[in-house]
CSV table of C-alpha atoms and ligand atoms in Angstrom, one decimal:
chain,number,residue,atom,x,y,z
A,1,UNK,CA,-39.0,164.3,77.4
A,2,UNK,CA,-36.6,166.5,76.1
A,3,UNK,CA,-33.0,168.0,77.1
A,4,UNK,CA,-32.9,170.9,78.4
A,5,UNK,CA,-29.4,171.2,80.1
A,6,UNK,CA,-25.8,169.4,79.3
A,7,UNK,CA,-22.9,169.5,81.0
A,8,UNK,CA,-19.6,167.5,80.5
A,9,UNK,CA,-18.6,166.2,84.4
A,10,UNK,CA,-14.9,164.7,84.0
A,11,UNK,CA,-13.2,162.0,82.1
A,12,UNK,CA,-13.2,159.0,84.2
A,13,UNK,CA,-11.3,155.5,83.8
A,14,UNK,CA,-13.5,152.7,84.1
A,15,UNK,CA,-15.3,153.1,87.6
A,16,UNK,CA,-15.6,156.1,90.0
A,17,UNK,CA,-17.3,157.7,92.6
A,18,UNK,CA,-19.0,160.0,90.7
A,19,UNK,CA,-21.4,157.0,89.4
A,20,UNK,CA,-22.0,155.9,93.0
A,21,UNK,CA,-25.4,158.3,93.2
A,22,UNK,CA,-27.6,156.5,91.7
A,23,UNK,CA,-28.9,158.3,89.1
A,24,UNK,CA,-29.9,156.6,85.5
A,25,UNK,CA,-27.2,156.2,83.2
A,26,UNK,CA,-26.8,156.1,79.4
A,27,UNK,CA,-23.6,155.1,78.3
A,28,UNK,CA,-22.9,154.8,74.5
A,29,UNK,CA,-20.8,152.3,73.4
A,30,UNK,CA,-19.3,151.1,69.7
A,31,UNK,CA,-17.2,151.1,67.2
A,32,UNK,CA,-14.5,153.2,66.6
A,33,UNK,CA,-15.7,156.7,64.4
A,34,UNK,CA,-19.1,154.8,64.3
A,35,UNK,CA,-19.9,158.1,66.0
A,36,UNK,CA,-20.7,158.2,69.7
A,37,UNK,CA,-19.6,161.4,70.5
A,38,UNK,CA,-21.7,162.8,67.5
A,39,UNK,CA,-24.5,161.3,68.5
A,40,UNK,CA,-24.3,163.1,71.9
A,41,UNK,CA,-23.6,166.0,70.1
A,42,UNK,CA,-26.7,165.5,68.1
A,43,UNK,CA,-29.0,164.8,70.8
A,44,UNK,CA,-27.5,167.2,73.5
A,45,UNK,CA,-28.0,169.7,70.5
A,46,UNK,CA,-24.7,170.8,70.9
A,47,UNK,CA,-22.1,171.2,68.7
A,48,UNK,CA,-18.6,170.1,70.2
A,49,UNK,CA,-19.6,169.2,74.0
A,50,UNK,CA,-18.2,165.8,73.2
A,51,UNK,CA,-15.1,165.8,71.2
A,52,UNK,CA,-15.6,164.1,67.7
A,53,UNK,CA,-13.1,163.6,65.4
A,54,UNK,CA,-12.2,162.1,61.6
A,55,UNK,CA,-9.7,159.8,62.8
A,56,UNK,CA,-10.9,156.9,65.1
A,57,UNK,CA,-9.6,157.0,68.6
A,58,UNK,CA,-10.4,160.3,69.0
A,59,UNK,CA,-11.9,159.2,72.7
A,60,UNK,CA,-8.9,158.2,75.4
A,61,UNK,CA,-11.3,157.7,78.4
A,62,UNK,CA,-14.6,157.6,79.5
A,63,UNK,CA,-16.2,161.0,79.6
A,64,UNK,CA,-19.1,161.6,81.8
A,65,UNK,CA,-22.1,164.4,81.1
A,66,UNK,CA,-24.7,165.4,83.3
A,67,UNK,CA,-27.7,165.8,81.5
A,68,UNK,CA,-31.2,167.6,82.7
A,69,UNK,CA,-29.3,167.7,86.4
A,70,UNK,CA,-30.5,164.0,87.1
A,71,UNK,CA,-29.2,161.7,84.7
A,72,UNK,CA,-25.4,160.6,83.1
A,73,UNK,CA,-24.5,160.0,79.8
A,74,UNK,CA,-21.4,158.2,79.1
A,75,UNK,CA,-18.8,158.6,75.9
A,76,UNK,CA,-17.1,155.6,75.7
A,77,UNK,CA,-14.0,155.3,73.6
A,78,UNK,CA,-14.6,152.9,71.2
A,79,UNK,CA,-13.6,149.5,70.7
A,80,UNK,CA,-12.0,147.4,67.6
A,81,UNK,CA,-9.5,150.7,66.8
A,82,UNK,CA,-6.4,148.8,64.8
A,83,UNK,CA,-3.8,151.8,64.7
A,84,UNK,CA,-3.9,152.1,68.4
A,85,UNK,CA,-0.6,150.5,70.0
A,86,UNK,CA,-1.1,146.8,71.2
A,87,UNK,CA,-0.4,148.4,74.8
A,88,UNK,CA,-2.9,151.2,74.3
A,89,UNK,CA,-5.3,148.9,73.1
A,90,UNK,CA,-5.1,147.0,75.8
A,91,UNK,CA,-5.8,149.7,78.2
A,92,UNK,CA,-8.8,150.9,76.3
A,93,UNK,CA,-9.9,147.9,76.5
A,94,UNK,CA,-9.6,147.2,79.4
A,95,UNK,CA,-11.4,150.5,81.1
A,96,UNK,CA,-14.5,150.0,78.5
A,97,UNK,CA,-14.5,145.9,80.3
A,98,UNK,CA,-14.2,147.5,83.7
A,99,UNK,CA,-17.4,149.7,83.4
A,100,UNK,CA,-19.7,147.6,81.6
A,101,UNK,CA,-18.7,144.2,83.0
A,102,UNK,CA,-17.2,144.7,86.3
A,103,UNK,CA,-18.9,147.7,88.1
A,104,UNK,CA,-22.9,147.1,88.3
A,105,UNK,CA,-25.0,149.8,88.6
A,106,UNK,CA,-28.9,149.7,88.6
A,107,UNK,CA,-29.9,152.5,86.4
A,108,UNK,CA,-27.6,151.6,83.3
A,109,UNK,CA,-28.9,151.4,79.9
A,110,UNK,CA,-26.8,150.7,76.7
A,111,UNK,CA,-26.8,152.4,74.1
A,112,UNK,CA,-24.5,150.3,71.0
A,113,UNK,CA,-24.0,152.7,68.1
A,114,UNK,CA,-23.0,151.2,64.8
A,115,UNK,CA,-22.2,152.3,61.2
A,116,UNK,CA,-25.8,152.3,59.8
A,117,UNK,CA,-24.3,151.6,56.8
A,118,UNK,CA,-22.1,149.1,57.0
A,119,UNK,CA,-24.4,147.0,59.1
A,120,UNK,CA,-22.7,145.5,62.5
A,121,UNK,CA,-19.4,143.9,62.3
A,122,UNK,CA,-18.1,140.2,64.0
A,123,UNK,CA,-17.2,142.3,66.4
A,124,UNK,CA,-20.2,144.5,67.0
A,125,UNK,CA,-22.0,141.2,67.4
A,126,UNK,CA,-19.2,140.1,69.5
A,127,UNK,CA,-19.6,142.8,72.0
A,128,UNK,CA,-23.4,142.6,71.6
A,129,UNK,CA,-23.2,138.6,73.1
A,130,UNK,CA,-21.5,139.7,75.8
A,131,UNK,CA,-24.2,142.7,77.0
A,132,UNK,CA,-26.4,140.4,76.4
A,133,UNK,CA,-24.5,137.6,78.6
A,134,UNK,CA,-24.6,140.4,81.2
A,135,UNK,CA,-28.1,141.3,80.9
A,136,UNK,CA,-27.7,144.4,80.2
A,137,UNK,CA,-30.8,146.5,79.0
A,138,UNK,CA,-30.0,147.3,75.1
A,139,UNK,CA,-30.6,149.4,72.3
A,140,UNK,CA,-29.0,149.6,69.1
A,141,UNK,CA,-28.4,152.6,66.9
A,142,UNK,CA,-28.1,152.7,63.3
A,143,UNK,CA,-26.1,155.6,63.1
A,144,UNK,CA,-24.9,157.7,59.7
A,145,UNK,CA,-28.1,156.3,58.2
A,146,UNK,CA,-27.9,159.6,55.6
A,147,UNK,CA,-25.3,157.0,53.8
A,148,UNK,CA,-27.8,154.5,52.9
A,149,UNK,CA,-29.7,155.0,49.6
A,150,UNK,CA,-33.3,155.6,50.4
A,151,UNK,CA,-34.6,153.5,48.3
A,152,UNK,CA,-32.4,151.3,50.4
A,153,UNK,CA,-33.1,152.3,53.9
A,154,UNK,CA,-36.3,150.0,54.4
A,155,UNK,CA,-34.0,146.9,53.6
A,156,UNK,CA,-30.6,147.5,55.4
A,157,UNK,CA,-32.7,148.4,58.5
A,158,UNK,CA,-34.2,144.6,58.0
A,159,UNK,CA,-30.8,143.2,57.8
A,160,UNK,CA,-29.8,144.8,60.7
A,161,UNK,CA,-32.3,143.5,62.8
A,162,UNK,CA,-32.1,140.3,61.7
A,163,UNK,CA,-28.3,140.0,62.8
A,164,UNK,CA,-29.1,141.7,65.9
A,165,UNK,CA,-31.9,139.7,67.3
A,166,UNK,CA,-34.9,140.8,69.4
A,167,UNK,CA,-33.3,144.3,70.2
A,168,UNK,CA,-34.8,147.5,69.5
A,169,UNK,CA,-32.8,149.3,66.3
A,170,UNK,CA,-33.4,153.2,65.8
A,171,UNK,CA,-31.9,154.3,62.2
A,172,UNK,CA,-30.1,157.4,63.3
A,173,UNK,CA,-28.2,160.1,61.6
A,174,UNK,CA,-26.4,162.9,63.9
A,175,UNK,CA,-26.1,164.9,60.7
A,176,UNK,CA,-29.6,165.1,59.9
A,177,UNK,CA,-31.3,164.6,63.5
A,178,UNK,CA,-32.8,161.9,62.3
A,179,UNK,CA,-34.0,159.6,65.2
A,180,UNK,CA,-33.8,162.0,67.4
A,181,UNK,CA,-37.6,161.6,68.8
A,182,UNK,CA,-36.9,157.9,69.1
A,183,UNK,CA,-34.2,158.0,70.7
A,184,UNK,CA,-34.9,160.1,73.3
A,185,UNK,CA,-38.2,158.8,74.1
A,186,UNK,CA,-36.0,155.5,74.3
A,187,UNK,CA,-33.4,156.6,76.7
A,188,UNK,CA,-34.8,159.0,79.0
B,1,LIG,N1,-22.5,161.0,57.4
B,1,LIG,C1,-22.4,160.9,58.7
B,1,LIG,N2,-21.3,161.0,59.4
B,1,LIG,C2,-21.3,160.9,60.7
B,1,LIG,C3,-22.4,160.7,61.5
B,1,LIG,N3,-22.1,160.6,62.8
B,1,LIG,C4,-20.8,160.8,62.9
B,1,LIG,N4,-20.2,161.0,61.6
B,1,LIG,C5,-18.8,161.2,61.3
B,1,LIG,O1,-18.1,160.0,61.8
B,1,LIG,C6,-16.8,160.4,62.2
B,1,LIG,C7,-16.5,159.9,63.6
B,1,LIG,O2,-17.4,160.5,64.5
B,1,LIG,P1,-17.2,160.5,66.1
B,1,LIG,O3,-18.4,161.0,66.7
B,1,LIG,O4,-15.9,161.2,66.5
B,1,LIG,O5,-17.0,158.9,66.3
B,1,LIG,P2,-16.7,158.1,67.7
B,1,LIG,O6,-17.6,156.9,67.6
B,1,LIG,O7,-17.0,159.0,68.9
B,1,LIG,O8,-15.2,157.7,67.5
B,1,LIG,P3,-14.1,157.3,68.7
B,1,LIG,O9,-14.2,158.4,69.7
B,1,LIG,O10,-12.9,157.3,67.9
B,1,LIG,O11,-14.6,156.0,69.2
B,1,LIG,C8,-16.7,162.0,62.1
B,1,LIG,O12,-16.1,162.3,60.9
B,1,LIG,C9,-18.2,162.4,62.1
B,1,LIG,O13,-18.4,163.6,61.4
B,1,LIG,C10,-23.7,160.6,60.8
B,1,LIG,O14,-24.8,160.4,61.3
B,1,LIG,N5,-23.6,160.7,59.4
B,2,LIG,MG1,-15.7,159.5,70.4
């Protein structure tokens, strides 16, 4: 299945109306700059439909896409982003807690992007338990995977599954579409 039409909906803060149709949902969630809004970018083939950025926090709410007319993709601003104030933080936080923990939908998949690599962090694995605490259905992305060596690639992508447990892991790059297939015939 492919893409064929993208269209960014509104920013929304944790839960809204707008999610009460019942169509599938994809949100992606992660680190921040492990690069979420690329990676819509990438597979939306679109250039700047999501904003990405250099410096992490680029993403202040949740923004919502409508993709092929029937299905939502979600850009979640990412967790684990130190320079933020403690107040801001908080707030982040506490809108990413209130969509995937608090509202339930039954079309939601999640989509956890991480720095290919640097492998997932404590805290990748910290927000992983708690998906999987909430059943949530999960797949992991092994984003900026151009930056691992390839003589490399076969290895880090063991390690990664080994920390990560019985989840599916696509290596990904959104600068060299690679992953793309995968993905998509993942997630849609
Ligand atoms: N080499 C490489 N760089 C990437 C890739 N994907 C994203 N980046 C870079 O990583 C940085 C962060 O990308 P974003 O997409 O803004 O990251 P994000 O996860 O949305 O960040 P926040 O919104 O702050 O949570 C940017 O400089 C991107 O160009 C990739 O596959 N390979
Ligand atoms: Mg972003």
């Amino acid at each position: 299945m492919n893409i064929t039409s993208a269209q960014f909906v509104k920013g929304i803060l944790g839960s809204d109306p707008a999610l009460d149709n019942g169509f599938p949902q994809v949100a992606f969630v992660g680190r921040s700059n492990a690069g979420k809004s690329s990676l819509i970018n990438s597979l939306v083939r679109q250039k700047s439909l999501a904003r990405t950025s250099n410096t992490p926090g680029r993403t202040q709410q949740i923004n919502l896409f409508l993709i092929n007319n029937n299905c939502y993709f979600l850009d979640l601003p990412g967790y684990g982003y130190a320079k933020a104030s403690k107040n801001r933080q908080a707030e982040l936080g506490s809108l990413i807690r209130e969509y995937l923990f608090v509202a339930k939908y039954d079309k939601q998949k999640i989509v956890q992007v991480i720095d290919g690599a640097v492998g997932p962090t404590e805290l990748d694995l910290e927000i992983l338990r708690m998906l999987e605490e909430h059943e949530k259905e999960i797949l992991i992305i092994a984003n900026k995977f151009d930056k691992v060596k390839k003589t490399s690639q076969k290895r880090q992508l063991e390690i990664i599954r080994e920390k990560v447990g019985e989840h599916t892991v696509v290596a990904y790059s959104s600068k060299e579409n690679l992953g793309r297939n995968e993905l998509l015939h993942e997630i849609l």
